[in-house]
Amino acid sequence: MHRYNHIEKLLFCSTLLNEKKLHRKLEGKTILITGASSGIGKELAFVLKDINAHLILVARREEQLLLIKKEIEQSSAKVSVFSADLREIAEMDNLLHFLHRQPDGIDIIVSNAGLSINRSIEKSLERYHDYTRTMAINYFAPVQLLLSTIPLLEKNKGQIINVSTINALLLPIPFWAAYQASKSAFDTWFRSAAPELNGKGISTTSIYLPLVKTPMIEPTAAYRNTPAMSPVHVANIIAKSMYTKNKIYKPWWLFIGQIGSLIGRRILEKILPRLLLKRGLNK
Ligand SMILES: NC(=O)c1ccc[n+]([C@@H]2O[C@H](COP(=O)([O-])OP(=O)(O)OC[C@H]3O[C@@H](n4cnc5c(N)ncnc54)[C@H](OP(=O)(O)O)[C@@H]3O)[C@@H](O)[C@H]2O)c1
C-alpha cells in the first residue's frame, strides 16, 4: 500500500467515508465498474465489498477479475465478471446485451477503463495507431457504453462517474498528446451531455485526478519519485461521490494551476520549447 509522505499528505487531504450513508445509498444497487482488473477500479470494487450490492466488473483480463470476485464474494457484495476489450465492437455489443438483461437495471456506471501513453511527437511519427487506440478506449468506448445505457440509468435515476484527469482542466503538456487529447475529448463530451442527463434525473460526477500510484504510471521513470495519490484514497473519493452526488472532485490546489493556465499560456508557450531544447528532450 502506498503511504503518503509529508508533501503528499498536504496535497491530498484525507477523505472521510461515511460507511453508514454509503451502505444505505447503495444497498440493492447494481454498479458497473469498467477497468476493474487493476489500479483504481480494482480498489473501488474492494471498497464496496461489504455492501449488499451487485458489482459488475469489466476489463480484458478475466483471470484478474475472477480473483477479485473470489475475494469480494467472501464479503457481502455479489459480483459479476464480464471480460471484454471495450474497443472491439462485438465485445462491447455483448456487454451491452448483458447490461440490458439485468433484472434490476443499472444504477451507477463508473467509467474508469483507460490507457495512457507517454511519447514525444518525434517518436510518434510512425505511430498513428497510438492515437486511434487511446481514442478507442478513452473516448469512443465510454461514449458507446453510455449512449446505450442512458435509458437504463434514467429509469433508475442513476449516476455516471467519469474518472478523469486534472490535465483536462489545465494547459496540455508535451509528450502526452495522445492521452490528453482522448481524455479531454471524453471530458468535453461528458460535460456537454451532463445538463441533458441531469434533466433526465441522472446524476453526473467528474473526478479530476492528479498522478495516482497504479500500474498505469509504472512505465514512466520520471514519476517514480513524484507525489502521487494512492488508488485506495481515490477509490474512497469515488465511493463518497456515490452518496454526495457531487458534480466534481478536484484536488484543492488545482485552482492555482487553472489560473496559471489561463494567464500564463503565452509565457509557457514561449518557455517550453526552449526548455525542451536545452534539456535535449525533443527526441
Ligand atoms: N494513474 C494515474 O496517474 C491516473 C491519473 C489520472 C486519471 N487516471 C485515470 O484513471 C483510470 C484508471 O486508471 P489506473 O490508474 O487505475 O490504471 P490501470 O491500473 O492501468 O487500470 C486501467 C484499467 O483499464 C482497463 N482497460 C484498459 N484497456 C482496456 C480495454 N481496451 N478494454 C477494457 N478494459 C481496459 C485495464 O484492464 P485490462 O488491462 O485487464 O483490460 C485496467 O483494469 C483511467 O481512466 C486513467 O486515465 C489515472
Tab-separated table of C-alpha atoms and ligand atoms in Angstrom:
chain	number	residue	atom	x	y	z
A	1	MET	CA	0.000	0.000	0.000
A	2	HIS	CA	1.251	3.496	-0.920
A	3	ARG	CA	1.892	5.503	2.279
A	4	TYR	CA	1.851	9.295	1.937
A	5	ASN	CA	4.946	11.348	2.760
A	6	HIS	CA	4.581	14.864	4.275
A	7	ILE	CA	4.159	16.607	0.916
A	8	GLU	CA	1.558	14.088	-0.249
A	9	LYS	CA	-0.398	14.492	2.998
A	10	LEU	CA	-0.575	18.215	2.286
A	11	LEU	CA	-1.509	17.807	-1.373
A	12	PHE	CA	-4.048	15.011	-0.982
A	13	CYS	CA	-6.234	15.825	2.038
A	14	SER	CA	-7.737	12.723	3.569
A	15	THR	CA	-11.280	11.660	2.695
A	16	LEU	CA	-13.770	10.650	5.366
A	17	LEU	CA	-16.087	7.975	4.055
A	18	ASN	CA	-19.394	7.678	5.894
A	19	GLU	CA	-19.826	3.896	5.747
A	20	LYS	CA	-23.399	4.051	7.086
A	21	LYS	CA	-24.521	6.503	4.400
A	22	LEU	CA	-22.684	4.522	1.734
A	23	HIS	CA	-24.385	1.282	2.764
A	24	ARG	CA	-27.795	2.951	2.949
A	25	LYS	CA	-27.467	4.517	-0.509
A	26	LEU	CA	-26.007	1.500	-2.288
A	27	GLU	CA	-27.973	-1.346	-0.730
A	28	GLY	CA	-29.523	-3.411	-3.543
A	29	LYS	CA	-27.974	-1.285	-6.306
A	30	THR	CA	-26.271	-2.516	-9.467
A	31	ILE	CA	-22.917	-0.839	-10.045
A	32	LEU	CA	-20.828	-1.219	-13.196
A	33	ILE	CA	-17.094	-0.527	-12.940
A	34	THR	CA	-15.049	-0.532	-16.148
A	35	GLY	CA	-11.317	-1.136	-15.802
A	36	ALA	CA	-11.817	-3.153	-12.624
A	37	SER	CA	-8.892	-5.563	-13.067
A	38	SER	CA	-6.261	-3.231	-11.608
A	39	GLY	CA	-5.466	0.153	-10.078
A	40	ILE	CA	-8.353	2.456	-9.183
A	41	GLY	CA	-11.167	0.214	-10.490
A	42	LYS	CA	-9.935	-2.779	-8.513
A	43	GLU	CA	-9.595	-0.770	-5.284
A	44	LEU	CA	-13.076	0.658	-5.779
A	45	ALA	CA	-14.511	-2.859	-6.021
A	46	PHE	CA	-12.829	-3.693	-2.686
A	47	VAL	CA	-14.135	-0.503	-1.023
A	48	LEU	CA	-17.682	-1.640	-1.954
A	49	LYS	CA	-17.213	-5.284	-0.956
A	50	ASP	CA	-19.185	-5.142	2.325
A	51	ILE	CA	-22.285	-3.659	0.722
A	52	ASN	CA	-25.219	-5.801	-0.289
A	53	ALA	CA	-24.980	-4.600	-3.912
A	54	HIS	CA	-24.362	-6.163	-7.316
A	55	LEU	CA	-20.952	-5.205	-8.762
A	56	ILE	CA	-20.368	-5.766	-12.473
A	57	LEU	CA	-16.636	-5.742	-13.083
A	58	VAL	CA	-15.363	-5.231	-16.637
A	59	ALA	CA	-11.851	-5.433	-18.133
A	60	ARG	CA	-9.929	-7.611	-20.608
A	61	ARG	CA	-8.020	-9.772	-18.093
A	62	GLU	CA	-10.610	-12.297	-16.962
A	63	GLU	CA	-8.299	-14.178	-14.591
A	64	GLN	CA	-7.637	-10.953	-12.616
A	65	LEU	CA	-11.363	-10.224	-12.454
A	66	LEU	CA	-12.117	-13.749	-11.243
A	67	LEU	CA	-9.538	-13.453	-8.452
A	68	ILE	CA	-11.146	-10.188	-7.343
A	69	LYS	CA	-14.622	-11.769	-7.492
A	70	LYS	CA	-13.446	-14.697	-5.363
A	71	GLU	CA	-12.084	-12.385	-2.666
A	72	ILE	CA	-15.026	-9.970	-2.671
A	73	GLU	CA	-17.689	-12.672	-2.538
A	74	GLN	CA	-16.362	-13.720	0.868
A	75	SER	CA	-17.973	-10.433	1.976
A	76	SER	CA	-21.470	-9.173	1.124
A	77	ALA	CA	-21.391	-7.915	-2.466
A	78	LYS	CA	-22.497	-10.072	-5.380
A	79	VAL	CA	-20.025	-9.901	-8.258
A	80	SER	CA	-20.494	-10.477	-11.986
A	81	VAL	CA	-17.356	-10.569	-14.079
A	82	PHE	CA	-17.501	-9.551	-17.713
A	83	SER	CA	-14.314	-9.846	-19.709
A	84	ALA	CA	-14.296	-7.557	-22.759
A	85	ASP	CA	-11.980	-5.411	-24.809
A	86	LEU	CA	-14.160	-2.321	-24.946
A	87	ARG	CA	-12.512	-1.192	-28.193
A	88	GLU	CA	-13.889	-4.225	-30.026
A	89	ILE	CA	-17.382	-3.740	-31.447
A	90	ALA	CA	-18.511	-7.359	-30.921
A	91	GLU	CA	-17.231	-7.463	-27.319
A	92	MET	CA	-18.850	-4.129	-26.482
A	93	ASP	CA	-22.114	-5.388	-28.040
A	94	ASN	CA	-22.007	-8.493	-25.821
A	95	LEU	CA	-21.503	-6.323	-22.753
A	96	LEU	CA	-24.390	-4.045	-23.735
A	97	HIS	CA	-26.682	-7.051	-24.198
A	98	PHE	CA	-25.632	-8.335	-20.786
A	99	LEU	CA	-26.370	-4.949	-19.180
A	100	HIS	CA	-29.784	-4.673	-20.820
A	101	ARG	CA	-30.676	-8.123	-19.465
A	102	GLN	CA	-30.075	-7.119	-15.812
A	103	PRO	CA	-33.405	-7.621	-13.998
A	104	ASP	CA	-32.946	-4.539	-11.785
A	105	GLY	CA	-31.331	-2.365	-14.468
A	106	ILE	CA	-28.203	-0.325	-13.772
A	107	ASP	CA	-27.869	2.295	-11.023
A	108	ILE	CA	-24.289	3.539	-11.236
A	109	ILE	CA	-21.678	3.437	-14.007
A	110	VAL	CA	-18.080	4.199	-13.123
A	111	SER	CA	-16.344	4.962	-16.418
A	112	ASN	CA	-12.792	4.172	-15.403
A	113	ALA	CA	-11.103	1.916	-18.020
A	114	GLY	CA	-8.296	3.813	-19.686
A	115	LEU	CA	-4.958	3.724	-21.424
A	116	SER	CA	-2.182	6.299	-21.152
A	117	ILE	CA	0.749	6.806	-23.499
A	118	ASN	CA	3.814	8.923	-22.740
A	119	ARG	CA	5.630	9.555	-26.053
A	120	SER	CA	7.184	12.523	-27.838
A	121	ILE	CA	5.842	13.620	-31.227
A	122	GLU	CA	9.266	12.739	-32.685
A	123	LYS	CA	8.807	9.119	-31.548
A	124	SER	CA	5.159	9.079	-32.700
A	125	LEU	CA	5.780	9.865	-36.370
A	126	GLU	CA	5.222	6.232	-37.410
A	127	ARG	CA	2.689	5.511	-34.645
A	128	TYR	CA	-0.680	6.863	-35.738
A	129	HIS	CA	-2.157	3.787	-34.013
A	130	ASP	CA	-1.272	5.333	-30.617
A	131	TYR	CA	-3.920	7.940	-31.373
A	132	THR	CA	-6.575	5.530	-32.587
A	133	ARG	CA	-6.106	3.184	-29.618
A	134	THR	CA	-6.233	5.916	-26.969
A	135	MET	CA	-9.314	7.448	-28.608
A	136	ALA	CA	-10.871	3.974	-28.855
A	137	ILE	CA	-10.717	3.233	-25.117
A	138	ASN	CA	-10.668	6.732	-23.569
A	139	TYR	CA	-13.325	8.333	-25.785
A	140	PHE	CA	-15.341	6.084	-28.147
A	141	ALA	CA	-15.819	3.191	-25.687
A	142	PRO	CA	-17.365	5.271	-22.853
A	143	VAL	CA	-19.496	7.236	-25.332
A	144	GLN	CA	-20.854	3.988	-26.836
A	145	LEU	CA	-21.404	2.428	-23.398
A	146	LEU	CA	-23.298	5.447	-22.095
A	147	LEU	CA	-25.417	6.076	-25.201
A	148	SER	CA	-26.753	2.556	-24.823
A	149	THR	CA	-27.247	2.630	-21.040
A	150	ILE	CA	-28.712	6.134	-20.578
A	151	PRO	CA	-32.299	4.751	-20.779
A	152	LEU	CA	-31.448	2.207	-18.042
A	153	LEU	CA	-29.900	4.901	-15.840
A	154	GLU	CA	-32.860	7.208	-16.465
A	155	LYS	CA	-35.269	4.515	-15.310
A	156	ASN	CA	-33.368	4.063	-12.015
A	157	LYS	CA	-32.473	7.776	-11.572
A	158	GLY	CA	-28.876	6.607	-11.600
A	159	GLN	CA	-25.405	8.150	-11.688
A	160	ILE	CA	-22.432	8.266	-14.054
A	161	ILE	CA	-18.970	8.814	-12.584
A	162	ASN	CA	-16.197	9.740	-15.008
A	163	VAL	CA	-12.656	9.040	-13.802
A	164	SER	CA	-10.869	11.943	-15.473
A	165	THR	CA	-7.536	13.701	-15.140
A	166	ILE	CA	-6.559	17.182	-13.939
A	167	ASN	CA	-4.851	17.625	-17.321
A	168	ALA	CA	-8.293	18.034	-18.899
A	169	LEU	CA	-8.583	21.310	-16.940
A	170	LEU	CA	-5.018	22.576	-17.426
A	171	LEU	CA	-2.702	23.631	-20.245
A	172	PRO	CA	-1.732	20.433	-22.078
A	173	ILE	CA	1.838	19.297	-21.539
A	174	PRO	CA	4.350	17.818	-24.018
A	175	PHE	CA	4.756	14.046	-24.517
A	176	TRP	CA	1.156	13.263	-23.551
A	177	ALA	CA	-0.655	14.408	-26.716
A	178	ALA	CA	-2.471	11.107	-27.404
A	179	TYR	CA	-3.583	10.571	-23.797
A	180	GLN	CA	-4.549	14.154	-23.030
A	181	ALA	CA	-6.477	14.654	-26.284
A	182	SER	CA	-8.510	11.477	-25.724
A	183	LYS	CA	-9.234	12.133	-22.025
A	184	SER	CA	-10.156	15.757	-22.806
A	185	ALA	CA	-12.427	14.590	-25.638
A	186	PHE	CA	-14.460	12.443	-23.244
A	187	ASP	CA	-14.406	15.085	-20.509
A	188	THR	CA	-15.860	17.588	-23.003
A	189	TRP	CA	-18.483	15.064	-24.207
A	190	PHE	CA	-19.467	14.301	-20.643
A	191	ARG	CA	-19.704	17.941	-19.531
A	192	SER	CA	-21.643	18.787	-22.662
A	193	ALA	CA	-24.100	15.908	-22.103
A	194	ALA	CA	-24.413	16.484	-18.322
A	195	PRO	CA	-27.196	19.125	-18.334
A	196	GLU	CA	-29.314	16.881	-20.581
A	197	LEU	CA	-28.594	13.842	-18.401
A	198	ASN	CA	-29.312	15.782	-15.197
A	199	GLY	CA	-32.644	16.818	-16.741
A	200	LYS	CA	-33.476	13.108	-17.066
A	201	GLY	CA	-32.699	12.585	-13.369
A	202	ILE	CA	-29.245	11.057	-13.965
A	203	SER	CA	-26.510	12.461	-11.709
A	204	THR	CA	-23.108	13.148	-13.233
A	205	THR	CA	-19.788	13.290	-11.417
A	206	SER	CA	-16.339	14.119	-12.814
A	207	ILE	CA	-13.362	13.015	-10.728
A	208	TYR	CA	-10.297	15.010	-11.784
A	209	LEU	CA	-7.210	13.157	-10.617
A	210	PRO	CA	-3.561	14.092	-10.343
A	211	LEU	CA	-0.956	11.336	-10.532
A	212	VAL	CA	-2.144	8.087	-8.904
A	213	LYS	CA	0.228	5.236	-7.915
A	214	THR	CA	-1.191	2.499	-10.170
A	215	PRO	CA	0.269	0.206	-12.835
A	216	MET	CA	-0.599	2.953	-15.358
A	217	ILE	CA	2.282	5.188	-14.258
A	218	GLU	CA	4.849	2.432	-13.674
A	219	PRO	CA	6.475	2.684	-17.148
A	220	THR	CA	7.186	6.426	-16.634
A	221	ALA	CA	10.501	6.589	-14.765
A	222	ALA	CA	10.111	10.339	-14.065
A	223	TYR	CA	7.026	9.610	-11.950
A	224	ARG	CA	8.728	7.239	-9.535
A	225	ASN	CA	9.518	9.995	-7.026
A	226	THR	CA	6.737	12.406	-7.936
A	227	PRO	CA	3.951	12.911	-5.354
A	228	ALA	CA	1.034	10.639	-6.253
A	229	MET	CA	-2.319	9.702	-4.720
A	230	SER	CA	-2.932	6.184	-3.513
A	231	PRO	CA	-5.545	4.210	-5.508
A	232	VAL	CA	-7.293	3.316	-2.230
A	233	HIS	CA	-7.709	7.017	-1.448
A	234	VAL	CA	-9.111	7.620	-4.952
A	235	ALA	CA	-11.487	4.655	-4.524
A	236	ASN	CA	-12.790	6.272	-1.313
A	237	ILE	CA	-13.323	9.570	-3.133
A	238	ILE	CA	-15.312	7.799	-5.869
A	239	ALA	CA	-17.347	5.836	-3.299
A	240	LYS	CA	-18.097	9.052	-1.387
A	241	SER	CA	-19.385	10.680	-4.594
A	242	MET	CA	-21.948	7.849	-4.777
A	243	TYR	CA	-23.835	9.314	-1.800
A	244	THR	CA	-22.889	13.018	-2.027
A	245	LYS	CA	-23.623	13.010	-5.809
A	246	ASN	CA	-21.209	15.959	-6.025
A	247	LYS	CA	-20.612	17.033	-9.611
A	248	ILE	CA	-16.861	17.469	-9.278
A	249	TYR	CA	-13.910	16.246	-7.278
A	250	LYS	CA	-10.624	18.012	-7.829
A	251	PRO	CA	-7.587	18.487	-5.573
A	252	TRP	CA	-7.714	21.747	-3.580
A	253	TRP	CA	-4.620	23.172	-5.289
A	254	LEU	CA	-5.874	22.719	-8.837
A	255	PHE	CA	-7.268	26.267	-8.972
A	256	ILE	CA	-3.671	27.570	-8.858
A	257	GLY	CA	-2.825	25.552	-11.997
A	258	GLN	CA	-6.064	26.655	-13.641
A	259	ILE	CA	-5.303	30.338	-13.005
A	260	GLY	CA	-1.736	29.719	-14.250
A	261	SER	CA	-3.089	28.007	-17.375
A	262	LEU	CA	-5.352	30.977	-18.047
A	263	ILE	CA	-2.924	33.843	-17.541
A	264	GLY	CA	0.378	32.083	-18.157
A	265	ARG	CA	-0.356	30.441	-21.522
A	266	ARG	CA	1.709	32.868	-23.631
A	267	ILE	CA	4.681	32.718	-21.277
A	268	LEU	CA	4.588	28.919	-21.027
A	269	GLU	CA	4.287	28.519	-24.782
A	270	LYS	CA	7.479	30.604	-25.133
A	271	ILE	CA	9.397	28.905	-22.345
A	272	LEU	CA	8.517	25.251	-23.027
A	273	PRO	CA	10.166	24.805	-26.493
A	274	ARG	CA	13.389	26.390	-25.187
A	275	LEU	CA	13.326	24.237	-22.065
A	276	LEU	CA	12.831	21.057	-24.114
A	277	LEU	CA	15.683	22.010	-26.487
A	278	LYS	CA	18.009	22.880	-23.602
A	279	ARG	CA	17.367	19.555	-21.907
A	280	GLY	CA	17.643	17.635	-25.183
A	281	LEU	CA	14.122	16.314	-24.615
A	282	ASN	CA	12.798	16.872	-28.132
A	283	LYS	CA	13.614	13.301	-29.224
B	1	LIG	N1	-2.830	6.558	-12.662
B	1	LIG	C1	-2.912	7.876	-12.843
B	1	LIG	O1	-1.941	8.640	-12.588
B	1	LIG	C2	-4.192	8.493	-13.348
B	1	LIG	C3	-4.322	9.902	-13.284
B	1	LIG	C4	-5.490	10.486	-13.756
B	1	LIG	C5	-6.508	9.702	-14.271
B	1	LIG	N2	-6.347	8.343	-14.329
B	1	LIG	C6	-7.419	7.544	-14.926
B	1	LIG	O2	-7.797	6.535	-14.031
B	1	LIG	C7	-8.396	5.449	-14.763
B	1	LIG	C8	-7.903	4.122	-14.197
B	1	LIG	O3	-6.514	4.022	-14.425
B	1	LIG	P1	-5.491	3.341	-13.401
B	1	LIG	O4	-4.536	4.383	-12.996
B	1	LIG	O5	-6.216	2.584	-12.368
B	1	LIG	O6	-4.694	2.388	-14.405
B	1	LIG	P2	-4.589	0.809	-14.582
B	1	LIG	O7	-4.222	0.175	-13.306
B	1	LIG	O8	-3.710	0.643	-15.763
B	1	LIG	O9	-6.082	0.379	-14.942
B	1	LIG	C9	-6.628	0.542	-16.212
B	1	LIG	C10	-7.828	-0.377	-16.310
B	1	LIG	O10	-8.433	-0.204	-17.602
B	1	LIG	C11	-8.635	-1.486	-18.179
B	1	LIG	N3	-8.558	-1.396	-19.637
B	1	LIG	C12	-7.567	-0.852	-20.381
B	1	LIG	N4	-7.816	-1.012	-21.678
B	1	LIG	C13	-8.998	-1.674	-21.759
B	1	LIG	C14	-9.776	-2.154	-22.841
B	1	LIG	N5	-9.383	-1.988	-24.112
B	1	LIG	N6	-10.938	-2.782	-22.583
B	1	LIG	C15	-11.352	-2.971	-21.302
B	1	LIG	N7	-10.650	-2.544	-20.234
B	1	LIG	C16	-9.482	-1.903	-20.467
B	1	LIG	C17	-7.488	-2.333	-17.623
B	1	LIG	O11	-7.823	-3.721	-17.604
B	1	LIG	P3	-7.278	-4.827	-18.633
B	1	LIG	O12	-5.862	-4.489	-18.946
B	1	LIG	O13	-7.477	-6.108	-17.885
B	1	LIG	O14	-8.195	-4.693	-19.805
B	1	LIG	C18	-7.435	-1.840	-16.183
B	1	LIG	O15	-8.375	-2.519	-15.393
B	1	LIG	C19	-8.037	5.688	-16.235
B	1	LIG	O16	-9.171	6.170	-16.923
B	1	LIG	C20	-6.986	6.786	-16.176
B	1	LIG	O17	-6.986	7.602	-17.325
B	1	LIG	C21	-5.222	7.722	-13.876
